Coordinates of C-alpha atoms and ligand atoms in Angstrom, one line a residue:
M1 CA 55.1 28.6 -26.3
S2 CA 52.7 25.9 -27.3
D3 CA 52.2 24.6 -30.7
Y4 CA 48.5 25.5 -30.7
A5 CA 47.2 29.1 -30.7
I6 CA 44.0 30.8 -31.2
V7 CA 44.1 34.7 -32.5
E8 CA 40.8 36.0 -30.7
N9 CA 38.6 38.7 -30.8
G10 CA 40.0 40.8 -33.7
L11 CA 38.6 42.0 -36.8
V12 CA 39.7 39.9 -39.7
I13 CA 40.6 40.8 -43.1
D14 CA 40.1 37.8 -45.6
P15 CA 41.8 39.3 -48.9
E16 CA 39.9 36.5 -51.1
K17 CA 36.8 37.3 -50.1
G18 CA 37.3 41.2 -49.5
R19 CA 35.5 40.9 -46.3
I20 CA 36.0 42.3 -42.7
E21 CA 34.3 40.3 -40.1
K22 CA 35.0 39.2 -36.1
Q23 CA 36.4 36.2 -36.3
D24 CA 38.9 33.9 -34.4
I25 CA 42.1 32.2 -36.3
G26 CA 43.6 28.9 -35.4
I27 CA 47.0 28.0 -35.6
I28 CA 48.6 24.4 -35.4
D29 CA 52.3 23.7 -35.8
G30 CA 52.9 26.7 -37.6
K31 CA 49.8 26.6 -40.0
L32 CA 46.4 28.3 -40.0
A33 CA 43.8 25.6 -38.9
A34 CA 40.1 25.7 -38.3
I35 CA 39.3 26.7 -34.4
E36 CA 37.5 23.3 -33.9
E37 CA 40.6 21.3 -34.9
V38 CA 42.9 23.6 -32.3
L39 CA 40.1 23.3 -29.6
A40 CA 40.2 19.6 -30.0
K41 CA 43.6 19.7 -29.0
G42 CA 42.5 20.4 -25.6
E43 CA 45.3 21.9 -23.0
N44 CA 48.1 24.4 -23.5
I45 CA 46.5 26.6 -26.1
Q46 CA 47.8 30.2 -26.3
R47 CA 45.3 32.9 -26.6
I48 CA 46.6 35.8 -28.6
D49 CA 43.9 38.4 -27.7
A50 CA 43.7 41.0 -30.9
Y51 CA 40.8 43.0 -29.3
G52 CA 40.6 46.3 -31.0
C53 CA 42.8 45.2 -34.0
Y54 CA 42.5 44.0 -37.2
V55 CA 44.1 40.8 -37.9
A56 CA 45.3 40.1 -41.9
P57 CA 47.3 37.4 -43.7
G58 CA 51.0 38.8 -43.2
F59 CA 52.1 41.9 -45.0
I60 CA 54.2 41.4 -48.5
D61 CA 56.2 44.3 -49.5
L62 CA 57.3 43.7 -53.0
H63 CA 60.0 46.5 -53.4
V64 CA 62.7 46.7 -50.3
H65 CA 66.3 47.3 -50.4
V66 CA 67.9 45.1 -47.5
F67 CA 71.2 44.1 -48.7
K68 CA 73.3 46.0 -45.9
D69 CA 76.6 46.9 -45.8
V70 CA 77.3 45.7 -49.3
T71 CA 74.7 48.0 -50.8
Y72 CA 75.3 51.6 -49.2
L73 CA 71.7 52.2 -48.6
G74 CA 70.5 48.9 -47.8
I75 CA 68.6 48.9 -44.9
E76 CA 67.9 46.0 -41.9
A77 CA 65.6 43.7 -43.3
D78 CA 63.5 43.2 -40.2
R79 CA 63.5 46.8 -39.5
V80 CA 61.3 47.2 -42.3
G81 CA 59.9 43.3 -42.2
V82 CA 58.8 41.8 -39.1
E83 CA 59.1 44.7 -36.7
Q84 CA 56.6 47.0 -39.2
G85 CA 54.1 44.1 -39.3
V86 CA 55.6 43.0 -42.9
T87 CA 56.7 39.2 -42.7
T88 CA 57.6 39.0 -46.2
I89 CA 59.7 41.4 -48.1
V90 CA 61.0 41.0 -52.0
D91 CA 64.6 42.9 -52.3
A92 CA 64.4 44.6 -56.0
G93 CA 67.3 43.9 -57.6
S94 CA 70.0 44.6 -54.9
A95 CA 72.0 41.7 -55.3
G96 CA 73.1 40.0 -59.0
Y97 CA 74.5 36.9 -59.8
S98 CA 78.0 37.8 -58.5
N99 CA 76.9 38.8 -54.7
Y100 CA 73.8 36.6 -54.2
G101 CA 75.9 34.1 -52.4
V102 CA 76.7 37.1 -49.9
F103 CA 73.3 38.2 -49.9
K104 CA 72.1 34.9 -48.9
E105 CA 74.3 34.4 -45.8
N106 CA 74.2 38.0 -44.5
V107 CA 70.5 38.6 -44.9
V108 CA 68.4 35.8 -46.2
S109 CA 69.4 33.4 -43.4
K110 CA 70.2 36.2 -40.8
S111 CA 66.4 37.5 -40.6
K112 CA 63.2 36.8 -39.1
T113 CA 61.4 38.0 -42.0
E114 CA 61.1 36.2 -44.9
V115 CA 63.6 37.3 -47.7
L116 CA 63.1 36.9 -51.3
C117 CA 64.5 38.2 -54.1
F118 CA 64.4 39.8 -57.8
L119 CA 67.9 39.2 -58.9
N120 CA 69.4 41.9 -60.5
I121 CA 70.1 41.4 -64.7
S122 CA 73.5 42.8 -63.7
H123 CA 75.8 41.1 -61.9
V124 CA 76.9 43.5 -59.5
G125 CA 73.4 44.5 -58.7
L126 CA 73.1 47.7 -56.6
S127 CA 76.5 47.3 -55.1
T128 CA 77.7 50.6 -57.0
W129 CA 73.9 51.9 -56.9
K130 CA 74.2 53.3 -60.3
S131 CA 74.1 52.7 -64.0
E132 CA 74.3 48.9 -63.4
L133 CA 73.2 48.3 -66.8
A134 CA 75.4 50.6 -68.8
D135 CA 78.0 48.0 -69.3
P136 CA 76.5 45.0 -71.5
S137 CA 79.6 42.9 -69.9
N138 CA 77.6 43.2 -66.5
L139 CA 74.8 41.1 -68.1
M140 CA 73.9 38.0 -66.5
T141 CA 73.8 35.1 -69.1
V142 CA 71.3 32.6 -69.7
E143 CA 73.6 29.8 -68.4
E144 CA 74.0 31.6 -65.1
A145 CA 70.4 32.7 -65.0
A146 CA 69.5 28.8 -65.2
D147 CA 72.3 27.8 -62.7
I148 CA 71.3 30.3 -60.1
F149 CA 67.6 30.0 -60.3
A150 CA 67.8 26.0 -60.0
R151 CA 69.6 26.1 -56.8
E152 CA 68.0 29.2 -55.0
P153 CA 64.5 28.9 -54.1
N154 CA 64.5 32.4 -52.5
L155 CA 64.6 33.8 -56.0
V156 CA 61.4 34.8 -57.8
G157 CA 62.2 36.9 -60.9
F158 CA 64.4 39.4 -62.3
K159 CA 64.7 43.3 -61.4
A160 CA 65.8 45.5 -64.6
R161 CA 66.0 49.3 -63.9
M162 CA 64.8 51.1 -66.9
S163 CA 66.1 54.7 -66.5
S164 CA 68.5 56.7 -68.6
S165 CA 70.8 57.1 -65.2
V166 CA 70.9 53.7 -65.3
V167 CA 71.3 52.3 -68.6
K168 CA 73.2 55.2 -70.1
E169 CA 73.9 54.7 -74.0
Q170 CA 72.4 50.7 -73.9
G171 CA 68.9 52.2 -74.1
I172 CA 66.2 49.5 -74.3
A173 CA 68.9 46.6 -75.0
P174 CA 69.0 45.6 -71.2
L175 CA 65.1 44.7 -71.2
K176 CA 65.4 42.8 -74.1
H177 CA 68.0 40.8 -72.4
A178 CA 65.8 40.3 -69.3
R179 CA 63.0 39.6 -71.4
M180 CA 65.2 36.6 -72.8
L181 CA 66.3 35.5 -69.4
A182 CA 62.7 35.5 -68.0
N183 CA 61.0 33.3 -71.2
A184 CA 64.0 31.3 -70.4
I185 CA 63.4 30.8 -66.5
D186 CA 59.8 31.2 -66.5
V187 CA 59.8 33.9 -64.0
P188 CA 58.5 37.7 -63.9
I189 CA 60.4 40.7 -64.8
M190 CA 59.9 43.5 -62.0
V191 CA 60.4 46.8 -64.4
H192 CA 61.7 50.3 -62.8
I193 CA 60.1 52.9 -64.8
G194 CA 61.9 56.7 -64.3
N195 CA 63.1 59.2 -66.6
P196 CA 63.7 58.3 -69.9
P197 CA 65.2 57.0 -72.4
P198 CA 63.8 54.2 -72.5
Y199 CA 60.4 55.4 -73.1
L200 CA 57.4 53.6 -71.9
Q201 CA 56.4 53.4 -75.3
E202 CA 59.4 50.8 -75.9
V203 CA 59.4 49.5 -72.6
F204 CA 55.6 48.3 -72.1
P205 CA 55.4 46.2 -75.4
L206 CA 58.2 43.9 -74.2
L207 CA 56.5 43.1 -71.1
R208 CA 54.0 40.0 -70.5
K209 CA 51.3 38.8 -68.2
G210 CA 52.6 38.2 -64.8
D211 CA 55.5 40.9 -65.1
I212 CA 55.8 44.1 -62.9
V213 CA 56.0 47.7 -63.2
T214 CA 57.4 49.2 -60.3
H215 CA 57.2 53.1 -59.7
A216 CA 54.2 53.0 -62.1
F217 CA 52.5 56.2 -60.2
H218 CA 55.7 58.3 -60.1
G219 CA 54.9 62.1 -61.0
K220 CA 57.8 63.0 -63.3
K221 CA 57.4 63.1 -67.0
H222 CA 56.6 60.8 -69.7
G223 CA 54.8 58.5 -67.0
I224 CA 51.8 56.6 -67.4
L225 CA 49.3 59.1 -68.4
N226 CA 48.6 61.4 -71.3
E227 CA 47.8 65.0 -70.6
D228 CA 44.0 64.2 -70.7
R229 CA 44.7 62.0 -67.6
T230 CA 43.8 59.0 -70.2
L231 CA 46.7 56.3 -69.9
I232 CA 49.0 56.0 -72.7
P233 CA 47.9 53.3 -74.6
E234 CA 51.2 51.0 -74.3
A235 CA 49.9 51.4 -70.6
E236 CA 46.4 50.2 -71.3
D237 CA 47.7 47.2 -73.4
A238 CA 49.9 46.2 -71.0
L239 CA 47.1 45.9 -68.1
A240 CA 45.0 44.4 -70.3
R241 CA 47.8 41.7 -70.9
G242 CA 48.0 41.1 -67.6
V243 CA 51.0 43.4 -66.3
L244 CA 50.7 44.4 -62.6
F245 CA 51.2 47.8 -61.5
D246 CA 53.4 48.4 -58.3
V247 CA 53.8 51.4 -56.6
G248 CA 57.2 51.5 -55.7
H249 CA 56.7 54.6 -53.4
G250 CA 60.8 55.2 -52.9
T251 CA 62.4 58.7 -52.6
S252 CA 61.2 60.1 -56.0
S253 CA 58.5 58.1 -57.5
F254 CA 55.2 58.2 -55.8
S255 CA 53.0 61.2 -56.7
F256 CA 49.5 61.8 -55.0
D257 CA 48.6 63.4 -58.2
T258 CA 49.1 60.8 -60.5
I259 CA 47.3 58.1 -58.3
R260 CA 44.4 60.4 -58.2
K261 CA 44.1 60.7 -62.0
F262 CA 44.3 57.0 -62.3
K263 CA 41.5 56.5 -59.9
E264 CA 39.3 58.9 -61.5
R265 CA 39.3 56.8 -64.9
Y266 CA 40.5 53.3 -63.9
S267 CA 39.9 50.4 -61.3
T268 CA 42.6 48.2 -62.3
P269 CA 43.9 46.8 -59.1
F270 CA 47.7 47.3 -58.5
S271 CA 50.2 46.4 -55.5
I272 CA 51.5 48.7 -53.0
S273 CA 55.4 48.7 -52.0
T274 CA 57.9 51.0 -50.6
D275 CA 61.0 50.8 -52.2
I276 CA 62.3 51.7 -48.6
Y277 CA 65.9 51.9 -47.9
L278 CA 68.1 54.0 -45.7
G279 CA 67.9 57.2 -47.3
N280 CA 64.2 57.4 -47.4
Y281 CA 62.6 55.1 -44.3
Q282 CA 61.8 58.2 -42.5
K283 CA 60.8 60.7 -45.0
P284 CA 59.0 60.4 -47.5
V285 CA 58.2 56.5 -47.3
G286 CA 57.9 55.9 -43.5
S287 CA 56.8 52.2 -43.6
L288 CA 54.5 49.8 -45.6
M289 CA 51.6 50.7 -43.4
L290 CA 51.9 54.6 -43.9
T291 CA 52.1 54.0 -47.6
M292 CA 49.0 52.1 -47.2
S293 CA 47.2 54.8 -45.2
K294 CA 48.3 57.4 -47.9
F295 CA 45.9 55.5 -50.1
M296 CA 43.3 55.2 -47.9
Q297 CA 43.3 58.9 -47.5
L298 CA 43.0 58.9 -51.4
G299 CA 39.9 57.1 -50.9
F300 CA 40.8 53.3 -51.3
S301 CA 39.1 51.2 -48.8
L302 CA 41.0 49.3 -46.4
E303 CA 40.1 45.7 -47.9
E304 CA 41.7 47.1 -51.1
V305 CA 44.8 48.5 -49.5
V306 CA 45.1 44.7 -47.5
Q307 CA 44.5 42.9 -50.8
A308 CA 47.3 45.1 -52.6
V309 CA 49.7 43.8 -49.7
T310 CA 48.7 40.3 -49.8
I311 CA 47.1 38.0 -52.5
R312 CA 47.7 40.2 -55.1
A313 CA 51.3 40.5 -54.1
A314 CA 51.8 36.9 -53.5
Q315 CA 50.1 35.3 -56.4
R316 CA 52.2 37.8 -58.8
I317 CA 55.2 35.9 -57.5
G318 CA 54.0 32.2 -57.2
L319 CA 53.7 32.1 -53.2
T320 CA 50.9 29.7 -52.3
E321 CA 51.4 29.7 -48.3
Q322 CA 51.5 33.6 -48.2
G323 CA 48.8 36.3 -48.6
T324 CA 45.6 34.2 -47.8
L325 CA 43.8 32.6 -44.6
K326 CA 43.1 29.1 -46.3
S327 CA 43.5 26.4 -43.7
G328 CA 47.1 24.4 -43.9
T329 CA 48.8 27.6 -44.9
R330 CA 51.7 29.1 -43.5
A331 CA 50.4 31.0 -40.3
D332 CA 52.0 34.4 -41.0
L333 CA 49.6 37.2 -39.7
T334 CA 49.6 40.9 -39.4
I335 CA 47.7 42.4 -36.4
F336 CA 47.3 46.3 -36.7
R337 CA 45.4 49.3 -35.5
I338 CA 44.0 52.1 -36.9
V339 CA 44.6 55.3 -35.1
E340 CA 42.4 58.0 -35.5
E341 CA 45.1 61.2 -35.4
P342 CA 45.9 63.6 -37.6
T343 CA 48.9 62.7 -39.6
T344 CA 50.7 64.3 -42.2
L345 CA 51.8 62.2 -44.8
T346 CA 54.0 63.0 -47.8
D347 CA 54.6 62.0 -51.2
S348 CA 57.9 61.7 -53.5
E349 CA 57.0 65.2 -55.0
G350 CA 57.0 66.9 -51.5
V351 CA 53.2 67.4 -51.6
S352 CA 51.7 66.5 -47.9
I353 CA 48.0 65.5 -47.2
L354 CA 46.5 65.6 -43.7
A355 CA 45.5 61.9 -42.8
D356 CA 42.6 61.5 -40.4
R357 CA 43.7 58.0 -39.3
V358 CA 46.7 55.9 -40.0
L359 CA 47.6 52.0 -39.5
Q360 CA 50.0 50.9 -37.0
P361 CA 51.4 47.6 -36.2
K362 CA 50.4 46.2 -33.1
M363 CA 52.1 42.4 -33.5
T364 CA 53.3 40.2 -36.1
I365 CA 53.0 36.1 -36.1
K366 CA 55.6 34.3 -38.2
D367 CA 55.3 30.5 -38.9
G368 CA 52.6 30.6 -36.2
R369 CA 54.8 32.2 -33.2
V370 CA 54.5 35.9 -32.2
V371 CA 57.9 37.6 -33.4
Ligands
ZN401 ZN1 64.2 50.0 -55.8

């Protein structure tokens, strides 16, 4: 394959401009480039036809579980990554300080998909897949965190799961520990919310600008909404401070009803992620594109759902080379179609909607090459 390419005839979605227009995209040596620069190279320009398709910066899924074999529900990275039009995935806490080395060797270095990681604040990560924060002796120390973040470039933050089944008697203490680690290293925390305790009234005040709340729109009791459909004050304050809500669909963490109510009153942008793993990749999650399709059926625009998996996700974890179409950045592109056929889509509460159109991956370009 030549080192020069033009993706042509597609409808290009630029998430930074919030616009869709017919446009060609140039690629030189794995980076995005102006068309004139590519044409100036003369011969051997590869032409990639995107007719009838949309072209966007490579999609980013902020919440997946791809620690295959070591965590029993871990799914193969490329299966939920490049094969589904997702060029960057972030594993959310499957690995901890003790087993990140294995994760790096087995997953990060063996995948075509860019694999990043929110490191679990528990040494063992999700290798036991339950109650990893119930024993305080499992918590990573500041020294360990400083050591591993200094040498591992694919670590983007910490993961702390704040559900009663995970923390047991520890309550809010593990999140206070995560706060201390994140302050020391200066990276975001991704906090999973679920069944209390701890309650969101204790969780949200510990979060700062830059942090992420995954499973934000779950349908369980004690969520982000009051009975009158307004946000609980702690959630409203967190959003005002610059905390990001993230979908993290998962097996039991996304409710059409919650997102509908949120959308009625609030327009604060959020990120869309799947929390995909072996137990939910068929149902109810499907894929990142099917998750995005659910939001479109609920009234969000194509531009909005693409922003939620590109620029917004990239900026939150400090990626400057992804999520954008700026010349000179990494040529990761997702080419997809919108298929107009009635499709039943389900949330984590077992509620189904009939979508009249769904996104479908067509071609994935990673570092300038068709995968
Ligand atoms: Zn998860």
